[in-house]
Every structure is written in structure tokens, then in C-alpha cells.
Amino acid sequence: MSSNQVYDVLIIGGGGAGLTAGLYTSRAKLSTVLLEKLTPGGQIALTDLVENYPGFPEGVTGTEISQRMEEQAKRYGTEIRYEEVSGVEKKEGFLLTQIVSGQKIESKCVIIATGASYRNLGVPKERDLTGRGVSYCATCDGAFFKEKELVVVGGGDSAMQEGIFLTRFATKITVVHRRDKLRASPILQERALQNPKMKFVWNTVVTEILGQNKVEGVRLQNVQTKETNDFKTNGVFVFIGHDPNTDFLKGLVELDEKGYVKTKEDLTTSIPGIFACGEVRVGAVKQLVSCCGEGCEAALAAQAYLENQK
Ligand code: NAP
């Protein structure tokens, strides 16, 4: 089923990039619909405290900034719909976006702002025990681990920031990292390394999650000596990076070998009328402030494109 309305702009993804794009296209009086499959804010909604978004010297919670961005885009007319997109087709003079529920929406241009999703470890029992001690979101699940001991996997900003957050609940956090150096920014490294509740196991990977109905431990392997040992824990939080959400785009716009969307300087993709912004894009800086900036750029590029079509 296809609705009769042809939107000027259709935005896929309601994280910082998509919501900012919506704010700008709506304020430019372009009819705008934004499709988001989960919650407004995307990854930022799962973050406890955002300390590096300018204008909030005390920090702002991920939930609050997400809700405020959604409210601001809606205030100027962005129509936000909670729907998952299954594909986009280039037609003669317009783009046709298909929604999983079966509906089809026509628009003159599309802005892809679908970001990226957390990566799994891909080890035995990880999937079975997700929600039973395996988690990818400290803000969502941290409070279930009061007075417990936890393992955090990863050495980047997410692992450090979320690991520090988890020390509010857990008595001990053991960070398991595959190298002997952290990738996280110096300020987060310093805080994590100085936190008395955080311990580090270097040059080590998790090869299996242990437990029947809930997590009871992890099997660890030292990548240098290849020695393995079983380590008791009540929970495992995995923060090992992200993969782009571009499955629905395969065969449409050009992607790189990891699946990120290739864009030109003005954020146009290989198909005229389709733009990409934020974490889904090759070379994007993965920070809320830069994703919002890219949302603005994509909106202005879409506006210029529509002007040229007249
Ligand atoms: P990331 O920077 O890609 O770090 C992923 C970490 O997981 C790395 O330490 C990596 O090890 C490790 N890793 C990757 N695959 C693994 C595997 N299969 N098994 C074990 N370990 C694995 O991801 P992120 O921490 O989620 O951050 C993503 C982006 O968001 C970054 O640009 C980051 O700066 C940004 N971010 C910023 C903030 C902030 O500013 N406060 C907070 C969160 C995220 P190696 O180091 O060996 O590669």
C-alpha cells in the first residue's frame, strides 16, 4: 500500500543525525517524515551521561537529550513514525521506501541516518544468555547487578564509560581487553584505570560464556600464551564496537567493504537524491556533536538538491 502524499524528505533513523536533519528540513518548510525502528536518540539514548556535547557543562543524560531533540524536530513539523525500513527503490523522479509492515512511502529525497549497532562477540552461549547476564547496555541493565561482580569486554570509549557507570552497582568490574593498551580517549582511560573497583586483564579474549540458565562465568584465553582459564562472574557487558545498519541498502547505494555508506563531500551518495549522515557513513567521526553537524549538512544538501529540481 502506498500513501498518496509525496514527502519532500524522508529520513531513515532517529538518532542525533536524523533528528537534526529533520529539524533543519522542517524549518526549511520541506515536508519531512522520519522513520525510526526503536527509540528516539538511537545509541545516545542508551548512554548514561553525555559529557561532551557543548552547552551542557554538567553533562546531560542520554535519555533527556534524545527526548529534547525529538521534541524540537516535531515542534517544527517533522512527522516521526516508529517503523522499520526494509528497502529503498529508485523510481523515475522519486524514491520509494518500503516499511516492514508493508506500507510504501514516496519522497523526493532520502536521508540515511541509521547509524550502527553494537557488535556481538560471536562466542558460544552468548546469544542464549543475552538478557540472562549477557548485556550490551549498561544504562538498561546495570541496576540488575547490585553488589555483583561483572566482566566488561573491550578497550574503547564505550567500554570505559559504561564500565565506570557499572561501578555504581557492581562491587568489582573486570575489563577484559585483547591488547595491552586501551583505545579509549585519555580522560576516560585515566578515570577507569584509577577507579578502585576496576581491574584489567590484558591480551585476553572471551572464548565462551559459561552457565546454564544465567551467566556464571567466562572462558578466557590469553592471546599470547594461548592459555585458557575459567573466570567466575555474574554478568558480561560487551562493548566491542559497532557495525553499520545498512542491510536494507544493499544493491542501492555504494557501500565500503565493511558496509558503511560512501559519500561525497556534500554527503550525497552514489544515487542522486539520497544522502547519508552520521555514524552510518564512511569516515564519520563517531561523536554526537559531529553526527548532529552532519545531519544539518545533509539537510542543507537535500534542500539544495530539491531547489535544483524545480
Ligand atoms: P571502538 O572505539 O571501536 O572500540 C572497540 C573496542 O573493542 C576496541 O578496544 C577493540 O579492540 C575491541 N574489540 C573489537 N572487536 C573485538 C572482538 N571481536 N573481541 C574483543 N575485543 C574487540 O568502539 P566504541 O568504544 O563502541 O566506540 C565507538 C565510537 O564511539 C568511537 O569513535 C568512540 O570514540 C565513540 N564514543 C565516544 C564516547 C565519548 O566521547 N564519551 C563514548 C562512547 C563511544 P582494539 O582496541 O584492539 O581494536
XYZ file of C-alpha atoms and ligand atoms in Angstrom:
358
model
C 0.000 0.000 0.000
C 1.382 3.428 -0.883
C 0.065 6.618 0.754
C -0.820 9.467 -1.645
C 1.467 12.028 -0.089
C 4.887 12.529 -1.672
C 7.150 13.910 1.039
C 9.963 16.280 0.164
C 12.304 14.471 2.526
C 12.226 11.039 4.124
C 14.775 10.446 6.888
C 15.674 6.927 7.983
C 16.967 6.823 11.562
C 16.124 8.944 14.595
C 19.496 9.346 16.300
C 21.300 12.679 16.623
C 21.998 12.855 12.868
C 18.451 12.046 11.741
C 16.700 14.265 14.288
C 18.945 17.220 13.425
C 18.321 16.653 9.703
C 14.580 16.675 10.456
C 14.856 19.871 12.461
C 16.583 21.613 9.556
C 14.408 20.325 6.703
C 11.222 21.087 8.663
C 12.392 24.595 9.443
C 13.078 24.983 5.697
C 9.363 24.174 5.222
C 10.063 20.887 3.453
C 7.525 18.193 4.274
C 9.519 15.663 6.292
C 8.827 12.194 7.618
C 11.337 10.419 9.858
C 11.230 6.638 10.339
C 12.827 5.150 13.463
C 12.665 1.476 14.332
C 13.310 1.710 18.082
C 13.600 4.794 20.269
C 14.474 8.435 19.567
C 18.138 9.216 20.099
C 19.485 5.910 18.777
C 22.679 4.887 20.519
C 22.819 8.056 22.577
C 19.555 7.068 24.312
C 21.422 4.057 25.699
C 24.202 6.222 27.141
C 24.121 7.193 30.787
C 25.640 10.664 30.724
C 26.793 12.748 27.743
C 29.607 14.968 28.979
C 30.995 16.260 25.694
C 28.013 17.866 23.991
C 28.607 21.638 24.082
C 26.211 23.688 26.176
C 25.829 21.181 28.997
C 28.713 21.849 31.402
C 27.299 19.399 33.968
C 26.554 16.777 31.285
C 23.110 15.645 30.177
C 21.598 12.172 30.296
C 21.278 10.290 27.021
C 17.535 9.946 27.609
C 16.999 13.655 28.175
C 18.954 14.893 25.171
C 17.265 12.294 22.941
C 13.776 13.330 24.049
C 14.602 17.020 23.678
C 15.955 16.520 20.146
C 12.818 14.607 19.186
C 10.596 17.317 20.693
C 12.496 20.036 18.815
C 12.237 18.297 15.421
C 8.493 17.648 15.967
C 7.903 21.255 17.026
C 8.867 22.451 13.542
C 6.833 19.794 11.771
C 8.892 16.607 11.391
C 6.467 13.686 11.354
C 8.057 10.886 13.357
C 6.891 7.336 12.795
C 8.115 4.257 14.643
C 8.605 1.886 11.739
C 11.412 -0.279 10.382
C 12.505 0.192 6.787
C 13.124 -2.896 4.652
C 14.286 -1.241 1.428
C 14.505 1.843 -0.758
C 13.977 1.850 -4.534
C 14.923 4.500 -7.053
C 11.967 5.206 -9.322
C 11.549 7.679 -12.171
C 11.624 11.084 -10.428
C 11.067 9.849 -6.850
C 12.209 7.337 -4.229
C 10.046 4.594 -2.800
C 10.730 3.469 0.761
C 9.294 0.172 1.934
C 8.376 -0.398 5.543
C 8.482 -3.844 7.169
C 4.754 -3.531 7.969
C 4.098 -3.494 4.183
C 3.473 0.207 3.644
C 5.353 2.196 0.980
C 6.209 5.879 1.219
C 7.156 8.151 -1.665
C 9.585 11.019 -1.275
C 11.653 13.335 -3.441
C 14.807 12.599 -1.487
C 16.029 10.318 1.295
C 18.497 10.975 4.100
C 20.057 7.828 5.544
C 20.916 8.265 9.230
C 20.640 4.706 10.505
C 23.895 4.715 12.476
C 25.427 1.497 13.661
C 24.521 -1.310 16.087
C 26.649 -2.949 18.756
C 28.791 -5.887 17.724
C 28.456 -9.352 19.283
C 31.381 -11.429 20.480
C 30.139 -14.391 18.452
C 31.109 -16.948 21.109
C 29.166 -19.998 22.366
C 26.235 -19.267 24.750
C 26.375 -15.510 24.083
C 23.024 -15.481 22.336
C 21.362 -17.968 24.745
C 22.383 -15.965 27.792
C 21.594 -12.488 26.419
C 19.229 -10.987 28.976
C 20.369 -13.601 31.481
C 23.637 -11.948 32.359
C 24.941 -11.003 28.908
C 24.202 -7.368 28.068
C 25.183 -4.645 25.606
C 23.642 -1.719 27.520
C 24.821 -0.620 30.957
C 22.120 2.040 31.300
C 19.414 -0.538 30.599
C 20.702 -3.451 32.684
C 23.266 -2.121 35.186
C 20.807 -1.879 38.076
C 20.186 -5.646 37.924
C 23.752 -6.202 39.121
C 23.786 -4.553 42.569
C 26.608 -5.978 44.725
C 27.626 -8.364 41.894
C 30.881 -8.886 40.014
C 30.950 -8.152 36.294
C 33.142 -8.579 33.245
C 33.319 -5.773 30.663
C 34.761 -6.675 27.262
C 36.504 -4.019 25.131
C 39.078 -1.263 25.376
C 37.361 1.700 23.695
C 35.437 4.723 24.974
C 32.216 2.725 25.361
C 33.856 0.016 27.487
C 35.477 2.606 29.763
C 32.492 4.927 30.057
C 29.975 2.141 30.609
C 32.376 0.215 32.875
C 32.724 3.277 35.109
C 28.927 3.628 35.157
C 28.573 -0.020 36.212
C 30.756 0.581 39.294
C 27.696 2.351 40.779
C 26.100 -1.058 41.131
C 28.746 -3.767 40.954
C 31.380 -4.431 43.598
C 34.035 -5.258 41.000
C 34.420 -4.815 37.236
C 36.998 -6.863 35.377
C 37.790 -5.342 31.984
C 38.954 -7.965 29.501
C 40.837 -6.421 26.589
C 42.509 -8.154 23.663
C 45.602 -5.895 23.652
C 47.842 -4.371 26.307
C 46.756 -0.794 25.514
C 43.364 0.862 25.663
C 41.868 2.571 22.639
C 39.709 4.910 24.779
C 40.356 8.659 24.999
C 42.923 9.688 27.641
C 40.365 11.208 30.042
C 38.262 8.030 30.153
C 41.357 5.801 30.366
C 42.613 7.764 33.341
C 39.275 7.589 35.153
C 38.906 3.870 34.508
C 42.464 2.947 35.438
C 42.197 4.940 38.672
C 38.815 3.517 39.652
C 39.423 1.176 42.607
C 36.541 -1.094 41.535
C 38.005 -1.664 38.050
C 40.602 -4.338 37.312
C 42.135 -5.089 33.912
C 43.031 -8.367 32.234
C 45.228 -7.595 29.215
C 45.930 -9.511 25.993
C 42.910 -11.669 26.622
C 39.714 -12.602 24.816
C 36.466 -14.248 25.917
C 36.052 -17.522 24.030
C 32.858 -18.777 25.704
C 30.186 -17.645 28.137
C 29.623 -20.176 30.913
C 26.370 -21.003 32.719
C 23.115 -22.866 32.146
C 20.193 -20.504 32.730
C 22.271 -17.498 33.719
C 25.845 -16.321 33.363
C 28.147 -17.986 35.869
C 31.481 -17.234 34.239
C 33.510 -16.715 31.094
C 36.249 -18.761 29.481
C 39.252 -16.533 28.855
C 42.199 -17.073 26.561
C 45.480 -15.201 26.652
C 46.186 -14.287 23.020
C 49.960 -14.557 23.505
C 50.378 -17.722 25.571
C 47.105 -19.320 24.315
C 46.444 -20.424 27.914
C 42.792 -20.613 28.922
C 41.105 -20.237 32.277
C 37.529 -20.074 33.574
C 36.682 -16.861 35.375
C 33.628 -16.552 37.630
C 31.313 -13.606 37.024
C 27.632 -12.703 37.430
C 27.397 -10.794 34.164
C 29.180 -9.866 30.945
C 28.824 -6.449 29.307
C 30.108 -6.378 25.729
C 31.352 -3.083 24.221
C 33.482 -4.051 21.241
C 32.370 -1.548 18.625
C 29.610 -1.340 16.082
C 28.581 -2.391 12.572
C 26.633 -0.079 10.236
C 22.878 -0.564 9.833
C 22.847 -0.798 6.055
C 21.460 -4.267 5.259
C 18.354 -2.684 3.741
C 20.531 -0.641 1.349
C 22.464 -3.444 -0.328
C 22.432 -3.089 -4.097
C 21.185 0.517 -3.913
C 23.914 2.950 -2.847
C 27.635 2.246 -2.870
C 28.957 0.821 0.425
C 32.528 0.121 1.526
C 33.763 -3.390 2.380
C 32.518 -3.025 5.991
C 29.069 -1.893 4.849
C 29.396 1.844 5.589
C 27.798 4.223 3.043
C 30.248 6.012 0.743
C 29.513 9.734 0.444
C 30.960 12.731 -1.355
C 31.966 15.913 0.426
C 28.389 17.254 0.433
C 27.074 13.956 1.881
C 25.486 12.803 -1.373
C 25.707 9.067 -2.054
C 26.198 7.287 -5.379
C 22.476 7.886 -6.122
C 21.293 11.479 -6.681
C 18.659 12.424 -4.116
C 19.966 10.008 -1.473
C 22.165 11.495 1.267
C 23.839 9.887 4.274
C 24.957 11.371 7.572
C 26.313 10.304 10.943
C 27.798 7.018 12.007
C 26.453 5.043 9.034
C 28.815 6.924 6.705
C 32.405 6.042 5.741
C 34.787 8.303 7.654
C 32.283 9.814 10.088
C 33.620 10.902 13.462
C 31.535 8.892 15.907
C 30.529 11.620 18.310
C 27.067 13.029 18.994
C 28.139 16.573 18.176
C 29.597 15.644 14.777
C 26.641 13.388 13.911
C 24.293 16.320 14.608
C 26.524 18.548 12.460
C 26.304 16.046 9.624
C 22.515 15.905 9.997
C 22.470 19.655 9.399
C 24.797 19.332 6.370
C 22.703 16.554 4.816
C 19.534 18.617 5.320
C 21.090 21.632 3.586
C 22.328 19.420 0.743
C 18.838 17.933 0.361
C 17.353 21.423 0.321
C 19.785 22.498 -2.443
C 19.000 19.318 -4.399
C 15.258 19.994 -4.237
C 15.780 23.621 -5.298
C 17.733 22.430 -8.360
C 14.959 20.003 -9.302
C 12.409 22.833 -9.639
P 35.687 1.224 19.396
O 36.304 2.542 19.633
O 35.683 0.642 18.019
O 36.368 0.196 20.402
C 36.041 -1.169 20.355
C 36.940 -1.906 21.328
O 36.581 -3.280 21.314
C 38.425 -1.805 20.974
O 39.174 -1.694 22.142
C 38.665 -3.133 20.249
O 39.978 -3.622 20.453
C 37.707 -4.078 20.950
N 37.235 -5.138 20.066
C 36.748 -5.041 18.804
N 36.364 -6.235 18.340
C 36.635 -7.123 19.329
C 36.466 -8.521 19.459
N 35.915 -9.251 18.481
N 36.841 -9.108 20.620
C 37.380 -8.376 21.612
N 37.568 -7.050 21.559
C 37.190 -6.431 20.427
O 34.133 1.194 19.832
P 33.366 2.010 20.989
O 34.132 2.021 22.233
O 31.973 1.483 20.993
O 33.338 3.491 20.410
C 32.745 3.740 19.113
C 32.918 5.211 18.775
O 32.086 5.985 19.653
C 34.344 5.706 18.988
O 34.641 6.622 17.966
C 34.303 6.387 20.327
O 35.259 7.431 20.459
C 32.879 6.915 20.361
N 32.413 7.043 21.756
C 32.708 8.183 22.407
C 32.340 8.327 23.740
C 32.688 9.604 24.448
O 33.211 10.502 23.818
N 32.449 9.732 25.724
C 31.681 7.292 24.406
C 31.407 6.124 23.714
C 31.799 5.998 22.386
P 41.249 -2.886 19.774
O 41.494 -1.692 20.607
O 42.308 -3.916 19.864
O 40.831 -2.597 18.366
